[in-house]
Coordinates of C-alpha atoms and ligand atoms in Angstrom, one line a residue:
X213 CA 27.1 9.5 -19.0
X214 CA 24.4 7.1 -19.6
X215 CA 22.2 8.3 -22.0
X216 CA 18.0 7.5 -22.1
X217 CA 14.8 8.8 -23.7
X218 CA 11.3 9.1 -22.6
X219 CA 8.4 9.2 -25.4
X220 CA 5.0 10.5 -24.5
X221 CA 1.8 11.6 -26.3
X222 CA -0.7 13.4 -24.7
X223 CA -3.3 11.5 -26.5
X224 CA -1.7 7.9 -25.5
X225 CA -2.9 7.4 -22.1
X226 CA -2.7 4.5 -19.7
X227 CA -5.6 5.7 -17.2
X228 CA -6.8 8.3 -14.7
X229 CA -5.0 7.6 -11.6
X230 CA -7.1 6.4 -8.9
X231 CA -6.0 8.1 -6.1
X232 CA -6.3 4.7 -3.9
X233 CA -3.1 3.4 -5.6
X234 CA -1.3 5.5 -2.7
X235 CA -3.2 3.5 0.2
X236 CA -1.8 2.3 3.0
X237 CA -2.1 -0.3 5.9
X238 CA -2.6 -0.4 9.5
X239 CA -2.4 -3.6 11.2
X240 CA -3.0 -4.6 15.0
X241 CA 0.4 -5.7 15.0
X242 CA 3.9 -4.8 17.1
X243 CA 3.5 -1.0 17.3
X244 CA 1.8 -0.2 14.6
X245 CA -1.5 0.7 16.7
X246 CA -0.3 0.8 20.3
X247 CA 2.6 3.4 20.3
X248 CA 2.1 4.3 17.0
X249 CA -1.6 5.9 16.2
X250 CA -2.5 5.8 19.9
X251 CA -0.8 6.3 23.0
X252 CA -2.8 8.1 25.6
X253 CA -0.8 9.9 28.0
X254 CA 1.7 11.1 25.7
X255 CA 2.0 15.0 25.6
X256 CA 1.3 14.6 21.7
X257 CA -2.1 12.5 22.2
X258 CA -5.2 14.1 21.9
X259 CA -8.2 13.5 24.1
X260 CA -8.9 10.4 22.2
X261 CA -5.1 9.4 22.9
X262 CA -4.3 9.6 19.2
X263 CA -0.8 10.8 18.4
X264 CA -1.1 13.8 17.1
X265 CA 2.5 14.0 15.5
X266 CA 1.7 10.9 13.3
X267 CA -1.8 12.2 12.1
X268 CA 0.7 15.3 10.9
X269 CA 2.9 12.9 9.2
X270 CA 0.0 10.7 7.7
X271 CA -1.3 13.9 6.4
X272 CA 1.9 15.1 4.6
X273 CA 2.3 11.5 3.2
X274 CA -0.9 12.2 1.6
X275 CA -2.7 8.6 2.1
X276 CA -6.1 8.7 0.8
X277 CA -7.3 5.0 2.2
X278 CA -6.0 2.8 5.0
X279 CA -6.7 -1.2 5.1
X280 CA -7.8 -2.4 8.5
X281 CA -7.4 -4.1 10.7
X282 CA -5.0 -6.9 8.8
X283 CA -3.5 -8.7 7.8
X284 CA -3.1 -11.9 9.4
X285 CA -4.4 -10.5 12.4
X286 CA -8.0 -10.3 10.7
X287 CA -8.3 -14.1 10.4
X288 CA -8.9 -14.7 14.2
X289 CA -10.2 -10.9 14.9
X290 CA -13.7 -10.8 16.6
X291 CA -14.8 -7.3 15.8
X292 CA -17.0 -7.0 18.9
X293 CA -14.1 -7.2 21.3
X294 CA -12.9 -3.9 20.0
X295 CA -16.0 -1.9 20.5
X296 CA -18.2 -0.4 23.3
X297 CA -16.9 0.5 26.7
X298 CA -13.2 0.1 27.2
X299 CA -13.3 -1.4 30.3
X300 CA -15.6 -4.2 29.2
X301 CA -13.3 -5.0 26.1
X302 CA -11.3 -8.4 26.6
X303 CA -7.8 -9.4 26.4
X304 CA -7.4 -12.1 23.6
X305 CA -4.5 -14.2 22.2
X306 CA -3.4 -13.2 18.7
X307 CA -2.5 -16.4 17.2
X308 CA -1.1 -14.5 14.1
X309 CA 1.3 -12.4 16.0
X310 CA 1.8 -14.6 18.9
X311 CA 0.9 -11.6 21.5
X312 CA -1.6 -10.5 23.4
X313 CA -4.5 -8.0 22.0
X314 CA -6.2 -5.6 24.6
X315 CA -8.8 -4.3 22.3
X316 CA -8.2 -0.7 24.0
X317 CA -8.1 0.5 20.3
X318 CA -11.0 -0.8 18.0
X319 CA -12.8 0.1 15.2
X320 CA -14.7 3.3 16.0
X321 CA -11.2 4.8 17.2
X322 CA -9.9 4.0 13.7
X323 CA -12.7 5.6 12.0
X324 CA -12.2 8.7 14.1
X325 CA -8.1 8.2 13.7
X326 CA -9.0 8.1 9.6
X327 CA -11.1 11.0 9.6
X328 CA -8.5 12.8 11.3
X329 CA -5.5 11.9 9.4
X330 CA -7.6 12.9 6.1
X331 CA -8.1 9.4 5.0
X332 CA -10.4 6.5 4.4
X333 CA -11.1 3.2 6.0
X334 CA -10.6 -0.3 3.7
X335 CA -12.3 -2.6 6.2
X336 CA -11.0 -6.5 6.3
X337 CA -13.4 -8.9 7.7
X338 CA -12.8 -12.1 9.2
X339 CA -13.1 -15.3 6.5
X340 CA -10.5 -17.7 8.5
X341 CA -12.1 -18.4 11.8
X342 CA -15.5 -16.6 11.1
X343 CA -17.3 -16.5 7.8
X344 CA -20.4 -14.7 5.8
X345 CA -22.8 -14.2 8.6
X346 CA -20.1 -12.6 10.7
X347 CA -19.1 -10.1 7.6
X348 CA -22.7 -9.3 7.1
X349 CA -23.0 -8.4 11.0
X350 CA -20.1 -6.1 11.1
X351 CA -21.1 -4.3 7.7
X352 CA -24.5 -3.9 9.5
X353 CA -22.8 -2.4 12.3
X354 CA -21.0 -0.2 10.2
X355 CA -22.7 0.8 7.5
X356 CA -26.7 0.6 8.4
X357 CA -28.4 3.8 9.3
X358 CA -30.2 2.2 12.6
X359 CA -33.1 0.2 13.7
X360 CA -31.5 -3.0 13.7
X361 CA -29.6 -5.1 16.5
X362 CA -25.9 -4.2 14.9
X363 CA -26.7 -0.9 13.8
X364 CA -28.2 0.3 17.2
X365 CA -25.1 -1.3 19.0
X366 CA -22.8 1.2 16.7
X367 CA -25.2 4.0 17.9
X368 CA -25.1 2.7 21.7
X369 CA -21.5 3.3 21.4
X370 CA -22.0 6.6 20.7
X371 CA -21.4 6.5 17.0
X372 CA -25.1 7.8 15.4
X373 CA -23.7 8.2 12.2
X374 CA -22.8 5.1 10.1
X375 CA -19.2 4.8 9.1
X376 CA -20.1 4.3 5.4
X377 CA -17.2 2.4 4.8
X378 CA -17.1 1.9 1.1
X379 CA -14.0 -0.8 0.4
X380 CA -13.9 -3.9 2.0
X381 CA -11.4 -6.9 1.9
X382 CA -12.8 -10.2 2.0
X383 CA -10.4 -12.0 4.1
X384 CA -6.3 -12.1 3.8
X385 CA -3.8 -14.3 2.3
X386 CA -6.2 -17.3 2.7
X387 CA -4.1 -19.7 0.6
X388 CA -1.4 -19.3 3.2
X389 CA -0.7 -22.6 5.5
X390 CA -0.1 -19.9 8.4
X391 CA -3.4 -18.2 8.2
X392 CA -5.9 -19.1 10.4
X393 CA -8.6 -20.6 8.9
X394 CA -6.3 -21.5 5.9
X395 CA -8.4 -22.6 2.9
X396 CA -8.3 -23.9 -0.7
X397 CA -8.9 -22.0 -3.5
X398 CA -12.2 -23.6 -4.0
X399 CA -13.3 -23.5 -0.3
X400 CA -12.2 -19.7 0.3
X401 CA -13.9 -18.6 -3.6
X402 CA -17.0 -20.0 -2.4
X403 CA -16.9 -18.3 1.2
X404 CA -15.9 -15.2 -0.5
X405 CA -19.0 -15.5 -2.8
X406 CA -21.3 -16.1 -0.3
X407 CA -19.7 -13.3 2.0
X408 CA -19.7 -11.2 -0.5
X409 CA -23.6 -12.0 -1.9
X410 CA -24.7 -11.1 2.2
X411 CA -22.5 -7.9 2.0
X412 CA -24.0 -6.6 -1.5
X413 CA -27.6 -7.3 -0.3
X414 CA -26.9 -5.2 2.6
X415 CA -25.1 -2.5 1.1
X416 CA -24.9 -2.5 -2.7
X417 CA -22.7 0.7 -2.8
X418 CA -19.7 -1.5 -1.4
X419 CA -16.5 -2.8 -3.4
X420 CA -15.1 -6.2 -2.7
X421 CA -11.4 -7.5 -2.8
X422 CA -10.9 -11.2 -3.0
X423 CA -7.7 -12.7 -2.0
X424 CA -5.3 -13.5 -4.6
X425 CA -2.1 -15.5 -3.7
X426 CA 0.0 -14.3 -0.6
X427 CA 3.2 -14.0 -2.9
X428 CA 4.3 -14.9 -6.4
X429 CA 6.2 -18.0 -4.7
X430 CA 3.4 -19.5 -3.6
X431 CA 3.3 -23.2 -5.1
X432 CA -0.7 -22.7 -5.7
X433 CA -0.2 -19.2 -7.4
X434 CA -2.0 -18.5 -10.6
X435 CA -4.5 -21.8 -9.9
X436 CA -5.5 -19.8 -6.8
X437 CA -6.2 -16.8 -8.8
X438 CA -8.2 -18.7 -10.9
X439 CA -9.9 -21.3 -8.8
X440 CA -10.9 -18.0 -6.7
X441 CA -12.4 -16.0 -9.3
X442 CA -14.3 -19.1 -11.0
X443 CA -16.1 -19.2 -7.7
X444 CA -16.9 -15.5 -6.9
X445 CA -16.5 -13.4 -9.8
X446 CA -19.7 -12.2 -10.1
X447 CA -19.6 -10.8 -6.2
X448 CA -16.3 -9.4 -6.1
X449 CA -14.5 -6.1 -7.7
X450 CA -11.0 -6.7 -7.1
X451 CA -8.5 -9.0 -6.8
X452 CA -5.5 -8.9 -4.3
X453 CA -2.1 -9.4 -4.8
X454 CA 0.9 -9.0 -2.1
X455 CA 4.5 -8.9 -2.2
X456 CA 7.5 -8.0 -0.1
X457 CA 11.0 -7.2 -1.6
X458 CA 14.5 -7.9 0.0
X459 CA 18.0 -7.6 -0.5
X460 CA 19.5 -10.6 1.8
X461 CA 22.0 -11.4 -0.8
X462 CA 23.3 -7.7 -0.5
X463 CA 23.3 -7.2 -4.3
X464 CA 22.0 -3.9 -4.9
X465 CA 21.8 -4.1 -8.7
X466 CA 19.6 -7.2 -8.3
X467 CA 17.5 -6.1 -5.6
X468 CA 16.6 -2.8 -7.9
X469 CA 15.9 -5.0 -10.5
X470 CA 12.5 -5.9 -8.4
X471 CA 10.6 -3.4 -10.2
X472 CA 10.8 -5.9 -13.3
X473 CA 9.4 -8.7 -11.0
X474 CA 6.5 -6.6 -9.7
X475 CA 5.5 -5.5 -13.4
X476 CA 5.6 -9.1 -14.5
X477 CA 3.7 -10.1 -11.8
X478 CA 1.0 -7.5 -12.4
X479 CA 0.6 -8.4 -16.0
X480 CA 0.2 -12.2 -14.9
X481 CA -2.7 -11.5 -12.4
X482 CA -4.4 -9.4 -15.2
X483 CA -4.0 -12.1 -17.3
X484 CA -5.8 -14.4 -15.2
X485 CA -8.7 -12.3 -14.3
X486 CA -9.3 -11.9 -18.1
X487 CA -9.0 -15.6 -18.3
X488 CA -12.1 -16.1 -16.4
X489 CA -13.7 -13.5 -17.8
X490 CA -13.4 -15.1 -21.3
X491 CA -14.3 -18.1 -19.8
X492 CA -17.3 -16.6 -18.2
X493 CA -17.9 -14.9 -21.5
X494 CA -18.7 -11.4 -19.6
X495 CA -18.5 -7.7 -20.1
X496 CA -17.4 -7.5 -16.4
X497 CA -13.5 -6.8 -15.7
X498 CA -11.9 -7.7 -12.5
X499 CA -9.3 -5.1 -11.3
X500 CA -6.6 -5.4 -8.9
X501 CA -5.8 -4.2 -5.4
X502 CA -2.0 -4.7 -4.6
X503 CA -3.0 -4.2 -1.0
X504 CA 0.6 -5.3 0.2
X505 CA 4.0 -4.2 -1.0
X506 CA 7.0 -2.8 0.4
X507 CA 10.4 -3.8 1.1
X508 CA 10.7 -6.0 4.1
X509 CA 13.7 -8.2 5.7
X510 CA 15.8 -6.0 7.8
X511 CA 13.9 -7.1 10.9
X512 CA 13.9 -11.0 10.0
X513 CA 16.5 -11.8 12.8
X514 CA 15.4 -9.4 15.7
X515 CA 11.9 -10.9 15.2
X516 CA 13.0 -14.4 15.6
X517 CA 13.8 -13.4 19.4
X518 CA 10.8 -11.9 20.4
X519 CA 9.1 -13.0 23.4
X520 CA 5.5 -14.6 23.1
X521 CA 2.3 -13.5 24.7
X522 CA 3.2 -10.0 25.3
X523 CA 1.6 -6.4 24.3
X524 CA 2.8 -4.5 21.3
X525 CA 6.5 -5.5 21.2
X526 CA 8.9 -4.1 18.8
X527 CA 7.8 -6.3 15.7
X528 CA 8.8 -6.0 12.0
X529 CA 10.5 -2.8 12.6
X530 CA 12.8 -2.5 9.6
X531 CA 14.8 0.4 9.5
X532 CA 14.9 1.5 5.9
X533 CA 18.2 2.8 3.8
X534 CA 18.6 4.5 0.9
X535 CA 18.5 1.7 -1.6
X536 CA 15.1 0.9 0.0
X537 CA 13.9 4.3 -1.0
X538 CA 15.3 3.8 -4.6
X539 CA 13.4 0.7 -5.0
X540 CA 10.0 1.9 -3.4
X541 CA 10.3 5.1 -6.1
X542 CA 10.6 2.2 -8.5
X543 CA 7.9 0.2 -7.3
X544 CA 5.5 3.2 -7.2
X545 CA 6.6 4.1 -10.9
X546 CA 5.6 0.4 -11.8
X547 CA 1.8 0.2 -10.1
X548 CA 1.3 4.3 -11.9
X549 CA 2.2 2.2 -15.2
X550 CA -0.5 -0.2 -14.8
X551 CA -3.0 2.2 -13.5
X552 CA -5.6 1.0 -16.0
X553 CA -6.1 -2.1 -13.6
X554 CA -4.2 -1.5 -10.5
X555 CA -6.7 0.8 -8.8
X556 CA -5.8 0.3 -5.0
X557 CA -2.4 -0.5 -3.8
X558 CA -1.5 -0.3 0.0
X559 CA 2.2 0.1 1.0
X560 CA 2.4 -1.9 3.9
X561 CA 2.4 -0.8 6.5
X562 CA 2.2 2.8 7.6
X563 CA 3.5 3.4 11.2
X564 CA 6.4 1.3 13.0
X565 CA 5.7 -2.1 11.7
X566 CA 7.8 -2.2 7.9
X567 CA 6.8 1.6 7.6
X568 CA 7.4 5.1 6.4
X569 CA 6.5 6.4 9.6
X570 CA 8.2 5.7 12.9
X571 CA 7.5 6.6 16.6
X572 CA 9.1 6.7 20.2
X573 CA 7.8 8.1 23.4
X574 CA 9.7 11.3 22.4
X575 CA 8.8 12.0 18.7
X576 CA 8.2 10.7 15.2
X577 CA 10.1 10.8 12.2
X578 CA 10.0 10.0 8.3
X579 CA 12.0 6.7 7.3
X580 CA 13.8 7.2 3.7
X581 CA 10.9 5.3 2.1
X582 CA 8.1 8.0 3.5
X583 CA 9.8 10.5 0.6
X584 CA 9.0 9.0 -2.7
X585 CA 5.8 7.7 -1.8
X586 CA 4.9 11.4 -0.6
X587 CA 6.2 12.6 -3.5
X588 CA 4.5 10.1 -5.6
X589 CA 1.2 10.9 -3.7
X590 CA 1.4 14.6 -4.2
X591 CA 2.7 14.7 -7.7
X592 CA 1.4 11.9 -9.5
X593 CA -2.5 12.7 -9.6
X594 CA -4.1 13.0 -13.3
X595 CA -3.7 10.7 -16.2
X596 CA -0.9 8.4 -16.7
X597 CA 0.8 8.9 -20.1
X598 CA 1.9 5.7 -21.7
X599 CA 5.3 6.3 -21.2
X600 CA 7.8 4.8 -23.6
X601 CA 11.2 4.4 -21.7
X602 CA 14.4 3.8 -24.0
X603 CA 17.4 3.1 -21.6
X604 CA 20.4 0.8 -21.2
X605 CA 19.8 -2.4 -19.4
X606 CA 21.8 -4.6 -17.1
X607 CA 21.5 -8.3 -16.7
X608 CA 19.6 -9.4 -13.5
X609 CA 17.6 -12.7 -12.5
X610 CA 14.6 -11.3 -14.9
X611 CA 16.8 -10.8 -17.9
X612 CA 17.3 -7.2 -19.0
X613 CA 16.9 -4.6 -16.3
X614 CA 16.3 -1.0 -17.4
X615 CA 18.8 1.4 -15.5
X616 CA 16.1 4.2 -15.9
X617 CA 12.4 3.4 -14.7
X618 CA 9.8 6.2 -15.4
X619 CA 6.2 7.3 -15.8
X620 CA 5.0 10.7 -16.5
X621 CA 1.7 11.9 -15.2
X622 CA -0.3 14.8 -16.5
X623 CA -2.8 17.0 -14.5
X624 CA -5.3 18.8 -16.6
X625 CA -6.6 20.5 -13.3
X626 CA -3.2 22.5 -12.6
X627 CA -1.5 22.1 -16.3
X628 CA 1.3 20.0 -14.7
X629 CA 3.0 17.2 -16.2
X630 CA 5.3 15.2 -13.5
X631 CA 8.0 12.9 -14.5
X632 CA 8.7 10.5 -11.8
X633 CA 12.4 8.6 -12.8
X634 CA 14.8 6.1 -11.1
X635 CA 18.5 6.0 -12.1
X636 CA 19.3 2.8 -11.0
X637 CA 22.8 2.8 -12.0
X638 CA 25.5 3.0 -9.3
X639 CA 28.5 4.7 -10.8
X640 CA 27.1 6.6 -13.8
X641 CA 24.6 9.8 -14.4
X642 CA 22.1 9.7 -16.8
X643 CA 20.9 12.1 -19.4
X644 CA 17.1 11.4 -20.5
X645 CA 15.3 13.8 -23.2
X646 CA 12.1 14.2 -23.4
X647 CA 10.4 15.5 -26.4
X648 CA 7.5 18.1 -25.0
X649 CA 6.5 20.1 -28.2
X650 CA 2.9 19.0 -27.8
X651 CA 3.3 20.7 -24.5
X652 CA 3.7 24.3 -25.6
X653 CA 4.5 26.7 -22.9
X654 CA 5.7 24.2 -20.0
X655 CA 8.8 24.8 -18.4
X656 CA 10.5 23.0 -15.3
X657 CA 8.9 24.2 -12.2
X658 CA 10.7 21.8 -9.7
X659 CA 13.1 18.9 -10.2
X660 CA 13.3 17.1 -6.6
X661 CA 16.3 15.0 -6.2
X662 CA 17.2 12.3 -3.6
X663 CA 20.5 10.6 -3.4
X664 CA 23.4 9.8 -1.2
X665 CA 26.7 8.6 -1.5
X666 CA 26.1 5.8 1.2
X667 CA 23.4 3.2 -0.2
X668 CA 22.9 1.8 3.2
X669 CA 22.3 5.4 4.6
X670 CA 19.3 5.6 7.3
X671 CA 17.4 8.2 8.6
X672 CA 16.9 7.5 12.8
X673 CA 15.5 9.3 15.6
X674 CA 18.8 10.9 16.5
X675 CA 19.8 11.7 12.7
X676 CA 16.2 12.0 11.3
X677 CA 17.5 13.9 8.0
X678 CA 20.2 11.9 6.9
X679 CA 18.2 10.9 3.9
X680 CA 16.0 13.6 2.3
X681 CA 15.3 15.0 -1.0
X682 CA 16.3 18.4 -2.2
X683 CA 15.3 20.9 -5.2
X684 CA 17.7 22.1 -7.5
X685 CA 18.1 18.7 -9.8
X686 CA 19.6 19.8 -13.4
X687 CA 16.9 20.0 -16.1
X688 CA 15.3 22.5 -18.3
X689 CA 13.2 22.7 -21.7
X690 CA 14.6 24.2 -24.8
X691 CA 12.7 24.1 -28.2
X692 CA 10.1 22.1 -26.9
X693 CA 12.7 19.2 -25.3
X694 CA 13.2 18.4 -21.6
X695 CA 16.5 17.4 -20.9
X696 CA 17.6 16.1 -17.4
X697 CA 20.4 14.8 -15.8
X698 CA 19.4 12.3 -13.4
X699 CA 22.6 11.6 -11.0
X700 CA 23.8 8.2 -10.5
X701 CA 21.4 6.2 -8.2
X702 CA 18.7 8.9 -7.7
X703 CA 15.0 9.2 -7.2
X704 CA 13.4 12.5 -9.2
X705 CA 10.7 14.3 -9.3
X706 CA 10.7 16.5 -12.2
X707 CA 7.1 18.6 -12.1
X708 CA 6.5 21.0 -15.4
X709 CA 3.8 24.0 -15.4
X710 CA 2.8 25.9 -18.0
Ligands
AHR32 O1 2.3 -7.0 6.4 C1 2.6 -7.9 7.7 C2 1.7 -9.3 6.8 O2 2.6 -10.0 5.8 C3 0.6 -9.3 7.3 O3 0.0 -9.4 8.4 C4 0.2 -10.2 6.0 O4 -0.6 -10.2 5.6 C5 1.4 -10.4 5.1 O5 2.2 -11.7 5.0

């Protein structure tokens, strides 16, 4: 059996967890909106056509904020098309995903859905084909009380009270040549600065996210971040990171080592933000919004065969397996370990499109990745402790990758301590110890485990509980020491209570 050790000290903290680290994302893409959250006529739809089964699962997932409406989609989006009487809304081509957008669901319906799903809206503005003026108009429509052209337009649409949306993305992946309105760092940085200035003049309470690179492999990575921030540092609050992971090579240890890649990516972007701060000799820090992250590759081949200019096709419908859930658990641990700088993160996406929740005309079910996300979002609230992990390692493209990934979160409100841990070894259990003498009287209240003999096992509508967590993992506290046995290739949530 492998051996690992976790060292914590209740005085050594990383940061409070910003609950928005458990955010997610709904884009007008594939069946995320249509058939995912909105499907009038279904028996499970409410009077607005919102699917109650999806809402129930989103509430269970405990998602405090959802980014909307894109993604690549937002770079061609005319928000005015999506509000007002539905019979007057135009159908338009969406050049991001080569489909037809009917606009039968729009931003007011999304604000209503968010309330029902117990979440908040993180709204993106179009800085691709549009610019600062339009960003200001959209903010006026959403957040201004009344008595102006756009706020009265909202009121005339039946929304007397402002939506009061606090978190805004200034465009999406503007470094990507595929993006409508793709820009250089200088062009985008200037546009973001001016959009941000107008938006904060109108509503100083909003927080703004500037676009970082679309992924770590972009040739402009690092120069892009520095160049953008040099233009808009004073106007924005966060810089975005996006990264998707895949197991195209079918090499599970390598795939599971991807959390090392995420860790380094975050550290690099923190360094770049602080470099620009140093250049400016300022006090203000820019924090990170990792607003697209997930596993994404299973649907690539199917998506190449899609017909163009149809409505809501089965697009990006990855069916997630057990090893994907293990990596998602490790990625969540990595985000939490950086909670001092990562304040927002969005699992991309939420329903049907590279998502933890899937729907059909007859039901909704939880994909494998639903569970680690739900556990982290439910139990890892409070203060992240600086968690020293001593673990055997294996060789990967990143160099040494630890078999054990872990983070400990202390919740002062309910006197609980949660250990999230992944054992990445494919053939050996691991005995993990942790000195808990500072936490006198704490006992194991629950040890949830998720594992499966088949790394490729999936949940489907026909067999929705093939991969699911169970309580009853092997762990105990004796003489102030936690000892837990983490099964080979397992996700573990150890909840300790006084
Ligand atoms: O989440 C799917 C797509 O991935 C988003 O639209 C885009 O921002 C990213 O490239």
